XYZ file of C-alpha atoms in Angstrom:
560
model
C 193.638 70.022 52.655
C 191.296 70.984 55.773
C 188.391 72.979 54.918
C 188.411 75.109 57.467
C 190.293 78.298 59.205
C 192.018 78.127 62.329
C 192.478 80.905 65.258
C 195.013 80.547 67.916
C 196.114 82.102 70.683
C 199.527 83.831 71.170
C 201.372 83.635 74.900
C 203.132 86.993 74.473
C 199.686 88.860 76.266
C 199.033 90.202 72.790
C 196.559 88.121 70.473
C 197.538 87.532 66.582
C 194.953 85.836 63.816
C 196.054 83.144 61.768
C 193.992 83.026 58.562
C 194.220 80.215 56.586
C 192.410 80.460 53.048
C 191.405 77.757 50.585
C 194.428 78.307 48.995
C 197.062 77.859 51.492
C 197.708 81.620 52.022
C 198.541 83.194 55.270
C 197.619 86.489 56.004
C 199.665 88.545 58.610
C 199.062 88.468 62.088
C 196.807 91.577 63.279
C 197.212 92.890 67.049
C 193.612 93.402 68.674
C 193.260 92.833 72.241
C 195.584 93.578 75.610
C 196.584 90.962 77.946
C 193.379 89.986 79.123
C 192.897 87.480 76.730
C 191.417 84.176 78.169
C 193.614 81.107 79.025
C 190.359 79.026 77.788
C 187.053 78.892 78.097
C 185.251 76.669 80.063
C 182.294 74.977 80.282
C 180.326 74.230 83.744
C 176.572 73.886 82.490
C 174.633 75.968 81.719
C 177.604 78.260 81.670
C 180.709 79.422 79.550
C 183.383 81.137 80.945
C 186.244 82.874 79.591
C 189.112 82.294 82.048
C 191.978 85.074 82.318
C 193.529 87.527 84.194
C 190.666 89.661 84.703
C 187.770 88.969 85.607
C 184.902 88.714 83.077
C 182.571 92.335 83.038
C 179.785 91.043 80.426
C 177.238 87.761 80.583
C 175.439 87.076 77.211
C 172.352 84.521 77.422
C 172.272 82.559 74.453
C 169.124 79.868 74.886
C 170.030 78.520 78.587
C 173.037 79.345 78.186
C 175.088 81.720 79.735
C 178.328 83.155 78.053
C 180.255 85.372 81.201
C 183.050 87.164 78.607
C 184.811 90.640 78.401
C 183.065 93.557 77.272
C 186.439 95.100 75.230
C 186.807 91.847 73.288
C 183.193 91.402 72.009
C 182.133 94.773 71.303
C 185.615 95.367 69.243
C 184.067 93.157 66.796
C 180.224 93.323 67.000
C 178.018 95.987 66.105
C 175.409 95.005 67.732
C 177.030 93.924 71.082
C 178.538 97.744 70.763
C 174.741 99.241 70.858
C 173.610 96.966 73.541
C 176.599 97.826 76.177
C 177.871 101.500 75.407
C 174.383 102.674 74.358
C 172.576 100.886 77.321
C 169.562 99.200 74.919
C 166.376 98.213 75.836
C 167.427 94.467 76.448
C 170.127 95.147 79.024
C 170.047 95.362 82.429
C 172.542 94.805 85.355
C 173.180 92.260 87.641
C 176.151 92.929 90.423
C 179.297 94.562 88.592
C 178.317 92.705 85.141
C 176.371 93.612 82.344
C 173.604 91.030 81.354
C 172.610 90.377 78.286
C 169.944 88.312 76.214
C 169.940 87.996 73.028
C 166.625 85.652 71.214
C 166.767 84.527 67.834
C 170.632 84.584 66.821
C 171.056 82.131 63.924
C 172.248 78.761 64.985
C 171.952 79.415 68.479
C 174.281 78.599 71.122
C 176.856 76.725 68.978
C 177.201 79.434 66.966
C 177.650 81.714 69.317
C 180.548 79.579 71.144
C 182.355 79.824 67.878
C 182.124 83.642 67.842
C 182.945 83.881 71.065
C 186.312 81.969 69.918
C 186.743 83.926 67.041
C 186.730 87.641 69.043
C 188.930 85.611 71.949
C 191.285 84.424 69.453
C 190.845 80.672 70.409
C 190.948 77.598 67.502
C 187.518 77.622 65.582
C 187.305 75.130 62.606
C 184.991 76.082 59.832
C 183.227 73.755 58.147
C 180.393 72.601 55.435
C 178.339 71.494 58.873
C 178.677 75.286 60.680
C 179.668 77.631 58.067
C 175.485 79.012 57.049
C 174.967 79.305 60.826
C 178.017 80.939 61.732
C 177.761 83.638 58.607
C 174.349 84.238 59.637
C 175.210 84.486 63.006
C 178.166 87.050 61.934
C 176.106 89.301 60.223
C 173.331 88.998 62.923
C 175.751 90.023 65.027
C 177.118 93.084 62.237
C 180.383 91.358 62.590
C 182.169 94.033 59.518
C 185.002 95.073 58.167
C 184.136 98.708 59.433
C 185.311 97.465 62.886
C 188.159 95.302 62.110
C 189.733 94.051 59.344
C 189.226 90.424 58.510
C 186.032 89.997 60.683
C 183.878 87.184 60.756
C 181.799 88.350 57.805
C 184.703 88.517 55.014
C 185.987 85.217 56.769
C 182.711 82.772 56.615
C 182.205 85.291 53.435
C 185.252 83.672 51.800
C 185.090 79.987 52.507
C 181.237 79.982 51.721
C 181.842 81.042 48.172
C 184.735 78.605 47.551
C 182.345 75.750 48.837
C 179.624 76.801 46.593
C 181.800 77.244 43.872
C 184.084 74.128 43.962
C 182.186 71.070 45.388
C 178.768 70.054 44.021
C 178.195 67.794 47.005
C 179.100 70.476 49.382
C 176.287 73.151 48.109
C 173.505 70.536 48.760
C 175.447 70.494 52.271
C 175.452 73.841 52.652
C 171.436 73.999 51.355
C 170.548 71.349 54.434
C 172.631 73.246 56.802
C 170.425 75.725 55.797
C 166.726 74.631 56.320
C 166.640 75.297 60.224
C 167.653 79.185 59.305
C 165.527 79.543 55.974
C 164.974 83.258 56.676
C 168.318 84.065 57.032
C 169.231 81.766 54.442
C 166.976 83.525 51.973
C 167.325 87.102 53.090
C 171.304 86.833 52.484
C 171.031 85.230 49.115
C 172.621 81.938 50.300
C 169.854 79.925 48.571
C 169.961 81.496 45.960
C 173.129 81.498 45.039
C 173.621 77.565 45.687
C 170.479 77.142 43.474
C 172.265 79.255 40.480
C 175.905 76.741 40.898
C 173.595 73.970 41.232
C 172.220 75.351 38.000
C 175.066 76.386 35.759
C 176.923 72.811 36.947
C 173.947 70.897 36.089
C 173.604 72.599 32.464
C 177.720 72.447 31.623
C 178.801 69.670 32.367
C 177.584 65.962 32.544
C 179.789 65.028 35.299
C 179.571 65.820 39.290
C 183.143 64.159 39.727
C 184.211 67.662 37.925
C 182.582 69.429 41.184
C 184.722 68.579 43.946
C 187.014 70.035 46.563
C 189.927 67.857 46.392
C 189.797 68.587 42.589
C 191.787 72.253 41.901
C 192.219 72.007 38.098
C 189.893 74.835 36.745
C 186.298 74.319 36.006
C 185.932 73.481 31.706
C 182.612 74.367 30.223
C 181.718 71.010 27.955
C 178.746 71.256 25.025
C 177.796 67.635 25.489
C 174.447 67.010 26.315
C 172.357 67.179 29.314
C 171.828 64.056 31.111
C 169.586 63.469 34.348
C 172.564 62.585 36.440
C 171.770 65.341 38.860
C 168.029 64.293 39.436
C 169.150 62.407 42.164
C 170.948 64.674 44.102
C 168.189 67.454 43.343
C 165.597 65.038 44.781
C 166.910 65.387 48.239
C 166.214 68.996 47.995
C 163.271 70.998 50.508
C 159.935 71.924 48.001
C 161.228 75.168 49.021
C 164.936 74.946 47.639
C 163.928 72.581 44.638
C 161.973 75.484 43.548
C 164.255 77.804 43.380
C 166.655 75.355 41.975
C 164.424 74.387 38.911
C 163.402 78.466 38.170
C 167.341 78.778 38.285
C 167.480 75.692 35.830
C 165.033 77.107 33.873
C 166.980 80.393 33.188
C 170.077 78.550 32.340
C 167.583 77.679 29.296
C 167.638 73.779 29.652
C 165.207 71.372 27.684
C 161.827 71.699 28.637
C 161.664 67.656 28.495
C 164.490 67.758 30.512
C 162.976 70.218 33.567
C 159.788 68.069 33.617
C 161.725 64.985 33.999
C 163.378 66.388 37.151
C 160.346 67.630 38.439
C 158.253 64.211 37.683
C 161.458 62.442 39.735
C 161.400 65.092 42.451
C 157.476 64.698 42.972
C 157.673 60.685 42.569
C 159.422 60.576 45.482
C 157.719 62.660 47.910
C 154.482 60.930 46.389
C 155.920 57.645 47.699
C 156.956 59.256 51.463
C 153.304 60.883 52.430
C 149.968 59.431 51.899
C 147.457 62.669 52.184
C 145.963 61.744 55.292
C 144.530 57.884 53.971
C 145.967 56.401 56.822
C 146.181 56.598 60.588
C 149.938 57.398 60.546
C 151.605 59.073 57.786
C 155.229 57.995 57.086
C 156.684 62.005 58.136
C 155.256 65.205 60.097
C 154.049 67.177 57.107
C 150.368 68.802 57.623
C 148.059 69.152 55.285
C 148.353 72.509 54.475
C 152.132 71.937 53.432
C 151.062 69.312 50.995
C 148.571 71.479 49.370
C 151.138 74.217 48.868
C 153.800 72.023 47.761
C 151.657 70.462 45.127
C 150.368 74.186 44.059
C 154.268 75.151 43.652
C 154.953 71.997 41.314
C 152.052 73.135 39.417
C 153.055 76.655 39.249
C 156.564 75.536 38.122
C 155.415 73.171 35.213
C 157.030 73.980 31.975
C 154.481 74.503 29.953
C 155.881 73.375 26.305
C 153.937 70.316 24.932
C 155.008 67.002 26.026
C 157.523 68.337 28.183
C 155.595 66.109 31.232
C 154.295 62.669 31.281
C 149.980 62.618 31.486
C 150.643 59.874 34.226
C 152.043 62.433 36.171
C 150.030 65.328 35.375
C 147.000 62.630 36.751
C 149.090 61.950 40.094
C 149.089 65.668 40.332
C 145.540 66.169 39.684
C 144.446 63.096 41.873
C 146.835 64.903 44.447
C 144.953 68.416 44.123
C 141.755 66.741 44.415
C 142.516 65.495 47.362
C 143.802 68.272 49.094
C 141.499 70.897 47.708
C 143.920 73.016 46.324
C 142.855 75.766 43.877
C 140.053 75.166 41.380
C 141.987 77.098 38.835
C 145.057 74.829 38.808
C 142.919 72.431 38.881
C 141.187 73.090 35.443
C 144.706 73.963 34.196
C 145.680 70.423 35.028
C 142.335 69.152 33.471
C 143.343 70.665 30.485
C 146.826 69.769 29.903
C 145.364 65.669 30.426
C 142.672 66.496 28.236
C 144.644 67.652 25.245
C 147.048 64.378 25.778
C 144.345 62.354 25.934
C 144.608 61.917 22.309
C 148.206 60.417 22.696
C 148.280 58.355 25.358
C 148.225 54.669 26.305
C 146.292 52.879 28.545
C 149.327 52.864 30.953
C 149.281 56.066 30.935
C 145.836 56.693 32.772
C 146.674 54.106 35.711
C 146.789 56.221 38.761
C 146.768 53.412 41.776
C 145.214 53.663 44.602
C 146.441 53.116 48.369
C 144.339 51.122 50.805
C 142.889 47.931 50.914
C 139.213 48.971 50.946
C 139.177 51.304 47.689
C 139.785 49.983 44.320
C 143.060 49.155 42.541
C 142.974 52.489 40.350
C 141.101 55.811 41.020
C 138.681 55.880 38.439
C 137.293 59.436 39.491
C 140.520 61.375 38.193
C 140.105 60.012 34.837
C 136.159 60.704 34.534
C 136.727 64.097 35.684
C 139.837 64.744 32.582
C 137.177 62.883 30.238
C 133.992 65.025 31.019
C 136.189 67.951 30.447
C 137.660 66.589 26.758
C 133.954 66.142 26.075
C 132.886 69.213 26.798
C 135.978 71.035 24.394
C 135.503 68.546 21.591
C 132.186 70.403 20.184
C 134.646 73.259 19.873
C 137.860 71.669 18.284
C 137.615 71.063 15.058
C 140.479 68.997 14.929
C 139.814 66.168 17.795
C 140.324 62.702 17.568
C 137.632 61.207 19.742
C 137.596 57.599 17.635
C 141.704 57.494 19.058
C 139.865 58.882 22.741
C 137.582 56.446 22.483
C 139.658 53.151 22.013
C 141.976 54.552 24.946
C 139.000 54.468 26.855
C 137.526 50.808 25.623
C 140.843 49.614 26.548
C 141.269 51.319 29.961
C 137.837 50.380 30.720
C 139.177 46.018 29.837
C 141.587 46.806 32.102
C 140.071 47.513 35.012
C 137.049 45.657 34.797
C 138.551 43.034 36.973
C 139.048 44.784 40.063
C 136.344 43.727 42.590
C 136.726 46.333 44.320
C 135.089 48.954 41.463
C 131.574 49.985 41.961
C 128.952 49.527 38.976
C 128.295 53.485 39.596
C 132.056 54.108 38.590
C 132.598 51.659 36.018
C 128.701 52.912 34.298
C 130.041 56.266 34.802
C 132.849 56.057 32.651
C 131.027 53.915 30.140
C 128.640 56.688 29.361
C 131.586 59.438 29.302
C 132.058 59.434 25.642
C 129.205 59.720 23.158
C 128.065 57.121 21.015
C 130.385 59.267 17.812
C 133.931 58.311 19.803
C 133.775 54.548 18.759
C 133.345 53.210 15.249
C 131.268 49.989 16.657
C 130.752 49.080 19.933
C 132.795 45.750 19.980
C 135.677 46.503 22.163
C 133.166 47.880 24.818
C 131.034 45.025 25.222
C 134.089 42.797 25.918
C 134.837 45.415 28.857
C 131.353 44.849 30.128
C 131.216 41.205 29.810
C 134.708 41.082 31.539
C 133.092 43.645 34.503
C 129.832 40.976 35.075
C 132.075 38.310 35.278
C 134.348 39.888 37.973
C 131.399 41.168 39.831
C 128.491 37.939 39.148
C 126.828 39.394 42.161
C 124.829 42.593 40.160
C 121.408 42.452 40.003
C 119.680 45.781 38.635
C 122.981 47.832 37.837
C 123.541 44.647 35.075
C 120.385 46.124 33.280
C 122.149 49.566 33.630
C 125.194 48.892 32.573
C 124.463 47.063 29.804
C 121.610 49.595 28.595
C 124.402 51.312 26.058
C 124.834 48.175 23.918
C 122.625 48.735 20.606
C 122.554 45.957 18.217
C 123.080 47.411 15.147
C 126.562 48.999 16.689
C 128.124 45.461 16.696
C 129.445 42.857 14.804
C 127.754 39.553 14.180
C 130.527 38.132 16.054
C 129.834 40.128 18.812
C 126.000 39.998 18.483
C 126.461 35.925 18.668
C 128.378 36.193 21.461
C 125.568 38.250 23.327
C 122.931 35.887 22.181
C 124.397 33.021 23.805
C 125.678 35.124 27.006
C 124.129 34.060 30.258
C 125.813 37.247 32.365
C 123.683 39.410 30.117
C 119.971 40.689 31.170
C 117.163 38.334 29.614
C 115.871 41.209 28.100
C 118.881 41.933 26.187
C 119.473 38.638 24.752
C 116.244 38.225 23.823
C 115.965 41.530 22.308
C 119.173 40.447 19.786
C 117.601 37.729 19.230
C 114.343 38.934 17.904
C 116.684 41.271 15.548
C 118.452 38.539 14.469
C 115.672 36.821 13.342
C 114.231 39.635 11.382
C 117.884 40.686 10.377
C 117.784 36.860 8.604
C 114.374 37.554 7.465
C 115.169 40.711 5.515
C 117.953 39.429 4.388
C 115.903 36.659 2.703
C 113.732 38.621 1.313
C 115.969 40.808 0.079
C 117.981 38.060 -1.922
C 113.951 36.047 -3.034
C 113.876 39.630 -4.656
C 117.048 39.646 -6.659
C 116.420 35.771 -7.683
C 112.769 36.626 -9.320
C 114.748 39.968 -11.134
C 117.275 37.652 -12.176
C 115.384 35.065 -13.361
C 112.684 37.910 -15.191
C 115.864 39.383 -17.108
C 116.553 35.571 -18.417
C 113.336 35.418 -19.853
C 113.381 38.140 -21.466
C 116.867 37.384 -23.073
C 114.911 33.752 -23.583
C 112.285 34.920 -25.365
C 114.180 37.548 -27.583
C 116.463 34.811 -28.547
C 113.422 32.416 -29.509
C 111.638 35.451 -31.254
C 114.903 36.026 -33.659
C 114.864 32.617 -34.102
C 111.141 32.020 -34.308
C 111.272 29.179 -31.866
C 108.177 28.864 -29.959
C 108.376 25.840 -27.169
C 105.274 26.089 -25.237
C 106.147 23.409 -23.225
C 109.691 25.283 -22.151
C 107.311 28.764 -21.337
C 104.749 26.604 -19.497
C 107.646 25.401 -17.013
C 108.805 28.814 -16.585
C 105.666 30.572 -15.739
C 105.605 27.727 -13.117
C 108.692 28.977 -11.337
C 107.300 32.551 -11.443
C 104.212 31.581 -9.674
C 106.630 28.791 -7.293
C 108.441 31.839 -6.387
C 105.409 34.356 -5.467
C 104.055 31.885 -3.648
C 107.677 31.637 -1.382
C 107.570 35.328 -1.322
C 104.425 35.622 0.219
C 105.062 32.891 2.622
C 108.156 34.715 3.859
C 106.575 38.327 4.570
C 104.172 36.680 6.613
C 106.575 35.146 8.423
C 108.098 38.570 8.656
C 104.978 39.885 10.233
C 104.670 37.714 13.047
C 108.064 38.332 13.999
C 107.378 42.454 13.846
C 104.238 41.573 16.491
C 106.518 39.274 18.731
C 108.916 41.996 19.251
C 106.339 44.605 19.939
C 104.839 42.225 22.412
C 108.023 41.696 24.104
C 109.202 45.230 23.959
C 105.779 46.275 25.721
């Protein structure tokens, strides 16, 4: 069936409409004009003339364009031609025995115009997905009513623009690009609107778009199955402007907030991947600045705001986005805040925000300090924080990247000192990042000694604290700082067991000599050997605290 309506031309000297609908009906045939309808109209650039039997009394300038016509046959169907001839407006003015007349800003602009010139002539004019927004803007710029003649151009483009939006799914995102040159239009006579809410309710009813076409006539079923994402796609093509207004209508229909983030995380993936903010020389398409800040403020703003219901990988594209392109500070802390309060759940996947551009390093770094500093600064007033489950997420980020040459000691020490000392149990997993950072970057001279400044012996394992002993990437000072501690870490330890052997061996003496006094053994020899071991062992206790004190004035030297 041909989407369309078609207008011919009678060869009686009277003119008759022949108005197909959708449905195949045909309306009667309406008299309208005398016999001075035209033969055709030509074309002889810039010009269009309507050829007849009388000569033409009327030139309309379209663009360059010049349109010499009939005054009776426009003005029977324009409002707004009728003003401008009979009632001699300020945009008129003569030339010879015609009227001219320009008229600036019609929707669609010259094409449209031909086909309403063909329309009040009476000549063929096909309707289609491609013409019809212009055309019914163009109509009711032109206050093309029914209070002049039945079945004007309004009721006609009227009519096939609601079966389109209400029959093919493919044909409203048609009708929504035919629509972008003409947004004002578009928006002031609802047409984006109401292609947003069939977009909407089709989306939320049924899983299918092979329900939603033209050739298909069988009425539309509501299902209850589920909602999928097979729309995203289609969606994804759509303007910021009209993806907007297709998501608020989404969001009415009362769809799953997991669901509406999804769409808007694909939508904003994609125009992530097609402009690059201005980092290079050439950006992939003509968008200015100022577009991409408002554009990222409207995803923002449209953000459902139920937990979980976006990924923190993408709310950290869109911060490292707003960043970027200064947008405002308050959106800014609201994004901060939604990352920060995920921060808690999240991988280390889901804090990888890359970077583009040879010259900067593999991740940006800076979004995640700034989301950190800010979890910091809530956790004194949330009782219920997690920073031990923060504080792995960062130890393992932190592993991650520490191989990228490309990632200053300033950023890497930066996020090192983020969390306090309280968001890790020990300080194991951190001083694997650090030794993996010195031996991507061997190069370090005094940032080493800054970097490794947070590593406090008695925070690792003896594992770990062998490990840093025998480390050569370390500072000097550092190793030979553990090492001191090690040695008086042995020492006490020593000590500490000398002590329990001399209790141990006082409380079997004592059982000893109660058992010899029940039995009134006395073996002097057996008590002479005894009080030997007692005066063996003072004599190894003093020997190790001495010991112990020249190790306490080593360190002291070396610390000075």
């Amino acid at each position: 069936m041909r989407k369309g309506f078609q207008f011919d031309k009678t060869t009686m000297g009277i003119t008759s409409i022949h108005c197909q609908s959708p449905s195949g009906e045909k309306h009667k045939p309406r008299v309208l004009l005398p016999a001075n309808v035209p033969h055709s109209l030509q074309r002889t650039p810039p010009n269009w003339i309507a050829r007849s039997n009388s000569p033409t009394d009327l030139i309309i300038q379209v663009g360059d364009s010049n349109f010499h016509l009939h005054k009776l046959a426009m003005v029977s169907r324009s409002e707004y031609l009728n003003r401008l001839v009979f009632q001699r407006g300020s945009n008129t003015e003569k030339a010879g025995d015609s009227l001219t007349i320009q008229i600036k800003k019609l929707p669609g602009g010259k094409k449209s115009f031909e086909s309403v010139v063909k329309f009040c002539y009476g000549i063929k004019v096909d309707i289609t997905v491609a013409n019809i927004v212009p055309l019914y803007c163009a109509a009711h710029f032109l206050e093309m009513s029914e209070d002049l003649e039945e079945g004007n151009l309004i009721s006609k483009t009227e009519a096939f623009l609601t079966f389109l939006i209400l029959s093919s799914w493919k044909d409203t995102f048609r009708i929504l690009k035919s629509s972008e040159s003409i947004s004002p239009w578009a928006n002031d006579l609802h047409i984006v609107k109401r292609c947003s809410e069939a977009i909407a309710w089709k989306a939320c009813t049924n899983p299918d778009a092979s329900s939603f076409t033209c050739e298909n006539e069988t009425p539309l079923s509501r299902t209850n199955n589920s909602v999928d994402n097979w729309w995203f796609e289609d969606v994804s093509c759509l303007r910021i402007d009209h993806f907007i207004e297709v998501i608020q209508s989404i969001k009415r229909c009362g769809i799953k907030p997991e669901i509406l983030g999804s769409c808007i995380e694909h939508w904003a993936r994609i125009w992530f991947s097609q402009v690059t903010f201005g980092l290079d020389k050439e950006t992939p398409i003509p968008i200015t600045l100022q577009l991409h800040r408002i554009s990222t403020e409207c995803l923002i703003n449209i953000l459902p705001s139920e937990e979980n219901s976006v990924t923190c990988n993408f709310l950290l594209h869109l911060l490292k986005a707003g960043v970027m392109l200064k947008i405002n500070p308050e959106l800014l802390c609201v994004l901060e805040r939604r990352v920060a309060l995920m921060l808690e759940k999240c991988r280390v996947s889901d804090l990888l925000v890359k970077n583009q551009g040879d010259k900067h390093c593999l991740y940006d770094v800076t979004v995640v300090l700034r989301v950190l500093r800010f979890y910091v600064c809530g956790m004194s007033s949330n009782h219920s924080a997690k920073p031990h489950s923060v504080g792995s997420l960062v130890d393992g980020y932190l592993t991650h990247i520490a191989r990228d040459e490309n990632l200053s000691a300033e950023s890497f020490k930066s996020l090192v000192e983020a969390l306090p000392q309280k968001a890790r149990y020990c300080d194991d997993n951190l001083y694997r990042a650090i030794d993996m950072y010195l031996k991507a970057h061997p190069n370090l001279e005094e940032d080493r000694t800054d970097i490794c400044r947070v590593l406090e012996y008695h925070r690792l394992s003896h594992e770990a604290r062998q490990h840093v002993i025998q480390n050569d990437r370390l500072p000097l000072k550092l190793t030979t700082e553990f090492l001191l501690l090690e040695q008086v870490n042995m020492a006490t330890s020593m000590t500490s067991n000398a002590s329990n052997y001399q209790r141990t061996n006082t409380q079997t003496i004592m059982r000893v000599n109660k058992d010899l006094e029940k039995r009134q053994i006395v073996n002097e020899q057996e008590i002479n050997v005894m009080r030997k071991d007692v005066e063996m062992i003072k004599s190894q206790l003093l020997e190790i605290y001495s010991c112990k004190i020249k190790l306490q004035n080593q360190l002291k030297r070396c610390i000075r």
